[in-house]
Coordinates of C-alpha atoms in Angstrom, one line a residue:
M1 CA 123.3 334.8 3.7
P2 CA 123.1 331.6 1.7
K3 CA 119.6 330.5 0.8
T4 CA 118.3 327.6 2.8
E5 CA 117.2 324.7 0.6
T6 CA 114.3 322.4 1.4
T7 CA 115.4 318.8 1.6
P8 CA 113.2 316.5 -0.6
G9 CA 110.7 314.6 1.5
T10 CA 110.6 317.1 4.3
E11 CA 107.8 319.3 2.9
A12 CA 104.7 319.4 5.1
A13 CA 102.2 316.6 4.3
A14 CA 99.3 317.7 2.1
P15 CA 96.1 318.2 4.0
R16 CA 93.3 315.7 3.8
A17 CA 91.1 316.1 0.8
R18 CA 88.3 318.6 1.5
L19 CA 84.9 317.1 2.2
R20 CA 82.2 318.0 -0.3
W21 CA 78.6 318.8 0.5
W22 CA 77.3 316.4 -2.2
T23 CA 78.9 313.5 -0.3
E24 CA 78.2 314.7 3.2
L25 CA 74.5 315.4 2.8
P26 CA 73.6 311.9 1.5
L27 CA 75.7 310.4 4.3
I28 CA 74.0 312.4 7.0
M29 CA 70.6 311.6 5.5
L30 CA 71.4 307.9 5.4
V31 CA 72.5 307.9 9.0
Y32 CA 69.4 309.7 10.2
A33 CA 67.2 307.4 8.1
C34 CA 68.8 304.4 9.7
Y35 CA 68.4 305.9 13.1
S36 CA 64.7 306.7 12.5
A37 CA 64.0 303.3 11.0
G38 CA 65.7 301.5 13.9
R39 CA 63.9 303.7 16.4
L40 CA 60.6 302.8 14.8
L41 CA 61.2 299.1 14.4
V42 CA 62.6 298.5 17.8
R43 CA 59.4 299.2 19.8
G44 CA 59.9 296.8 22.6
D45 CA 57.2 295.3 24.8
T46 CA 54.7 297.8 26.3
S47 CA 54.7 296.1 29.7
D48 CA 58.5 296.1 29.9
A49 CA 58.6 299.7 28.9
V50 CA 56.1 300.7 31.6
D51 CA 58.1 298.7 34.2
H52 CA 61.3 300.4 33.2
G53 CA 59.6 303.8 33.4
L54 CA 58.3 303.1 36.9
A55 CA 61.7 301.7 38.0
I56 CA 63.4 305.0 36.9
L57 CA 60.7 307.0 38.7
R58 CA 61.2 305.0 41.9
V59 CA 65.0 305.5 41.8
E60 CA 64.5 309.2 41.3
K61 CA 62.1 309.4 44.2
F62 CA 64.5 307.5 46.4
L63 CA 67.2 309.9 45.5
H64 CA 64.9 312.9 45.7
I65 CA 65.7 314.1 42.2
N66 CA 62.3 313.7 40.5
A67 CA 62.4 317.2 39.2
E68 CA 60.1 316.4 36.3
H69 CA 57.0 316.4 38.7
P70 CA 57.1 320.1 39.7
L71 CA 58.2 321.2 36.2
N72 CA 55.3 319.3 34.6
R73 CA 52.8 320.8 37.0
L74 CA 54.2 324.3 36.2
F75 CA 54.0 323.8 32.4
T76 CA 50.5 322.3 32.7
R77 CA 49.2 325.2 34.8
E78 CA 51.0 328.1 32.9
A79 CA 50.1 328.0 29.2
W80 CA 52.6 330.8 28.4
L81 CA 55.3 328.3 29.5
G82 CA 53.8 325.1 28.3
I83 CA 53.0 326.1 24.7
P84 CA 56.5 327.5 23.9
A85 CA 58.0 324.4 25.6
D86 CA 56.0 322.1 23.3
F87 CA 57.1 324.0 20.2
W88 CA 60.7 323.8 21.5
Y89 CA 60.5 320.1 22.0
A90 CA 58.7 319.4 18.7
S91 CA 61.0 321.4 16.4
L92 CA 64.3 322.8 17.6
H93 CA 66.3 319.6 17.5
Y94 CA 65.3 319.3 13.8
L95 CA 66.5 322.9 13.2
V96 CA 69.4 323.7 15.5
T97 CA 71.4 320.5 15.1
P98 CA 71.5 320.6 11.2
A99 CA 72.2 324.4 11.4
I100 CA 75.3 323.8 13.6
L101 CA 76.5 321.0 11.2
V102 CA 76.2 323.4 8.2
W103 CA 77.9 326.2 10.1
L104 CA 80.8 323.9 11.0
F105 CA 81.1 322.6 7.4
R106 CA 81.2 326.1 5.9
S107 CA 83.1 328.0 8.6
R108 CA 85.1 325.5 10.7
A109 CA 85.9 322.8 8.1
V110 CA 89.0 321.6 10.0
H111 CA 86.8 320.5 13.0
Y112 CA 83.8 319.3 11.0
R113 CA 84.7 315.7 10.4
A114 CA 85.4 314.9 14.0
A115 CA 82.3 316.8 15.2
R116 CA 80.1 314.9 12.7
T117 CA 81.6 311.6 13.7
W118 CA 81.0 312.3 17.3
L119 CA 77.3 313.2 16.7
M120 CA 76.8 310.0 14.6
T121 CA 78.6 307.7 17.0
S122 CA 76.5 308.9 19.9
T123 CA 73.3 308.7 17.9
F124 CA 73.9 305.0 17.1
M125 CA 74.7 304.4 20.8
G126 CA 71.4 306.0 21.7
L127 CA 69.7 303.6 19.3
I128 CA 71.3 300.7 21.2
G129 CA 69.8 302.1 24.4
F130 CA 66.3 302.2 22.9
T131 CA 66.8 298.6 21.9
L132 CA 68.0 297.3 25.2
L133 CA 65.9 299.4 27.5
P134 CA 62.5 300.5 26.0
T135 CA 61.1 303.0 28.5
C136 CA 57.7 304.5 28.9
P137 CA 58.0 308.3 29.2
P138 CA 56.2 310.0 32.1
R139 CA 53.3 311.3 30.0
L140 CA 52.3 307.7 29.2
L141 CA 52.2 306.4 32.7
S142 CA 48.9 305.9 34.5
A143 CA 47.2 309.1 35.7
G144 CA 48.0 308.1 39.3
Q145 CA 51.6 309.0 38.8
G146 CA 50.7 312.6 38.5
F147 CA 51.9 313.5 35.0
V148 CA 50.0 315.4 32.3
D149 CA 50.9 315.2 28.6
T150 CA 51.4 318.8 27.7
M151 CA 51.8 317.9 24.0
A152 CA 48.2 316.5 24.1
Q153 CA 46.9 319.4 26.3
Y154 CA 48.2 322.1 23.9
S155 CA 47.9 320.1 20.6
S156 CA 45.4 322.7 19.2
Y157 CA 48.2 325.2 19.1
G158 CA 50.6 323.1 17.0
W159 CA 50.9 320.4 14.4
W160 CA 51.4 317.6 16.9
G161 CA 48.7 315.3 18.3
G162 CA 48.7 313.1 21.3
A163 CA 51.7 311.1 20.3
A164 CA 54.7 313.3 21.3
S165 CA 56.0 315.5 18.6
A166 CA 54.6 313.4 15.7
P167 CA 52.2 315.3 13.4
K168 CA 48.5 314.6 14.0
G169 CA 47.4 311.2 12.7
L170 CA 51.0 309.9 12.4
G171 CA 51.5 308.8 16.0
H172 CA 51.7 305.2 14.8
M173 CA 54.8 306.0 12.8
T174 CA 57.0 306.7 15.9
N175 CA 58.3 304.7 18.8
Q176 CA 56.9 306.4 21.9
Y177 CA 58.8 304.1 24.2
A178 CA 62.3 305.4 23.1
A179 CA 62.8 307.6 26.2
M180 CA 66.1 306.3 27.5
P181 CA 68.5 308.0 26.8
S182 CA 67.2 311.4 25.8
L183 CA 68.8 312.3 22.5
H184 CA 67.0 315.7 22.7
V185 CA 69.4 316.5 25.5
G186 CA 72.3 314.7 23.9
W187 CA 72.1 316.6 20.7
A188 CA 71.5 319.9 22.5
L189 CA 74.7 319.2 24.5
W190 CA 76.6 318.5 21.3
C191 CA 75.4 321.8 19.9
G192 CA 76.4 323.6 23.1
V193 CA 79.9 322.2 23.0
M194 CA 80.3 323.2 19.3
L195 CA 79.1 326.7 20.0
W196 CA 81.4 327.0 23.0
R197 CA 84.5 325.7 21.3
H198 CA 84.1 327.3 17.9
G199 CA 81.9 330.3 18.4
R200 CA 83.8 333.6 18.7
T201 CA 81.1 335.9 20.2
R202 CA 79.6 336.3 23.6
T203 CA 76.2 335.5 22.1
A204 CA 77.5 332.1 20.9
R205 CA 78.9 331.3 24.4
V206 CA 75.6 332.3 26.1
A207 CA 73.7 330.1 23.6
A208 CA 76.1 327.2 24.3
V209 CA 75.0 327.2 27.9
V210 CA 71.4 328.2 27.6
Y211 CA 70.3 325.8 24.8
P212 CA 71.2 322.5 26.5
L213 CA 69.9 323.7 29.9
L214 CA 66.6 324.8 28.6
T215 CA 66.2 321.7 26.5
T216 CA 66.7 319.6 29.6
L217 CA 64.0 321.6 31.4
V218 CA 61.7 321.3 28.4
V219 CA 61.9 317.5 28.0
M220 CA 61.1 317.1 31.7
G221 CA 58.4 319.8 31.9
T222 CA 56.5 318.3 28.9
A223 CA 56.6 314.9 30.6
N224 CA 58.5 313.4 27.7
H225 CA 61.6 312.4 29.7
Y226 CA 62.8 311.7 33.2
L227 CA 65.8 313.4 34.7
L228 CA 67.8 310.2 34.5
D229 CA 67.0 310.1 30.7
A230 CA 68.7 313.5 30.4
V231 CA 71.6 312.2 32.4
A232 CA 71.9 309.2 30.2
G233 CA 71.8 311.4 27.1
A234 CA 74.8 313.4 28.4
A235 CA 76.5 310.1 29.2
V236 CA 76.0 308.8 25.7
M237 CA 77.5 312.0 24.3
A238 CA 80.5 311.6 26.6
A239 CA 81.0 308.0 25.5
G240 CA 80.7 309.1 21.8
L241 CA 83.3 311.7 22.3
F242 CA 85.7 309.2 23.8
L243 CA 85.1 306.8 20.9
T244 CA 85.4 309.3 18.1
P245 CA 89.2 309.1 17.6
Y246 CA 89.0 305.3 17.4
V247 CA 86.1 305.5 14.9
L248 CA 88.0 308.0 12.7
R249 CA 91.1 305.7 12.7
L250 CA 88.9 302.7 11.8
V251 CA 87.3 304.7 8.9
D252 CA 90.7 305.8 7.7
S253 CA 92.1 302.3 7.9
V254 CA 89.1 300.9 5.8
K255 CA 89.6 303.7 3.2
E256 CA 93.3 302.8 2.9
R257 CA 92.3 299.2 2.1
L258 CA 89.9 300.2 -0.6
P259 CA 92.1 300.6 -3.8
F260 CA 89.9 303.1 -5.5
V261 CA 89.8 305.3 -2.4
A262 CA 93.4 305.0 -1.5
G263 CA 94.5 305.7 -5.1
S264 CA 92.5 308.9 -5.4
S265 CA 93.9 310.1 -2.0
R266 CA 97.5 309.6 -3.1
V267 CA 96.9 311.4 -6.4
A268 CA 95.2 314.3 -4.6
G269 CA 97.9 314.7 -2.0
S270 CA 101.0 314.1 -4.1
S271 CA 103.2 316.7 -6.0
I272 CA 103.2 317.0 -9.7
V273 CA 106.7 316.7 -11.1
S274 CA 107.2 317.4 -14.8
A275 CA 110.2 318.6 -16.9
G276 CA 112.2 319.6 -13.9
C277 CA 109.4 321.7 -12.4
Q278 CA 107.7 320.7 -9.1
T279 CA 104.2 321.8 -8.2
S280 CA 102.9 321.2 -4.7
A281 CA 99.2 320.3 -4.1
G282 CA 97.0 323.3 -4.8
E283 CA 99.8 325.3 -6.4
R284 CA 98.8 326.8 -9.8
I285 CA 102.2 327.9 -11.1
P286 CA 105.1 325.4 -11.0
R287 CA 108.3 326.4 -9.2
Q288 CA 111.6 325.6 -10.6
R289 CA 113.3 322.8 -8.7
E290 CA 116.3 324.3 -6.8
S291 CA 119.6 322.5 -6.9
R292 CA 123.2 323.4 -6.2
F293 CA 125.9 322.7 -8.6
S294 CA 129.6 323.3 -8.3
D295 CA 129.5 326.1 -10.8
G296 CA 126.6 327.9 -9.1
A297 CA 124.2 327.5 -12.1
E298 CA 121.7 324.9 -13.3
P299 CA 122.3 322.9 -16.4
G300 CA 121.4 324.9 -19.5
A301 CA 121.7 328.2 -17.7
S302 CA 123.2 331.1 -19.6
S303 CA 126.7 332.4 -18.8
A304 CA 125.1 335.6 -17.3
D305 CA 123.1 333.5 -14.9
A306 CA 126.2 331.6 -14.0
G307 CA 128.0 334.8 -13.3
E308 CA 125.3 336.1 -11.1
G309 CA 125.3 332.8 -9.2
A310 CA 129.0 333.0 -8.7
A311 CA 128.8 336.6 -7.5
A312 CA 126.0 335.6 -5.1
A313 CA 128.1 332.8 -3.8
A314 CA 131.1 335.1 -3.3
R315 CA 129.1 337.5 -1.2

């Protein structure tokens, strides 16, 4: 059979340049710093925050979905549930979310960029929610509403004080009225989706379901969020997922308009052609460019090569 030649220009496009940890880490730290600073600066009016919290509670009671009341009573009464729940609320979102990001970066690099963009987009949308709707969490409502702050009740067991998950003495450095939406639930849902889609073991699938569900129970049982906060957190993640392709296209478009970024991308993705040899991206040893000539040999080829070529053509 004659050998099939590759028509110039039909080779598969070179893959996008691999992301590097020394550019990703500062980017993620910058985004989280902006989120934390914005969450701190946008405190809102206390009276408005309390009014919003009471309004959410009234809606839940009207719909008979105020599940945070029985959960909070259970966590308050049973220390063996309340203490682990406080540790869960105060620490796991700082540990699990970065761990999933690192795992994706190292083991699922093809999916990392879209997953990271989804998480960041949803996080900024959550910050908009904190700005437009400052909300008093259940634990800060008046005692007549029937909630107990388990973080304060069990503060002797952990590093937090009476200001949510903030370390003792640093409560003034956090915005305690950023309850709507619950990004604890949103980030846990993101982690669950990543584990479900990209995990290859039964354990990963179980964790994908259990982690967001338990996080939802924890944020309500510790009186840090309402059920509707959790629903809003899931809605924010859904909106972020919808917007992610558009954000990626926008970022790519901006990069193409920046000459130093676009130039480096073209150099990284193009073939290296020199002295009749063509090297594809990532190829170490050049391959000789294949061409057909009437005599079956390339210019400069020996007569023996020409003869072999002729014999091959005859076959």
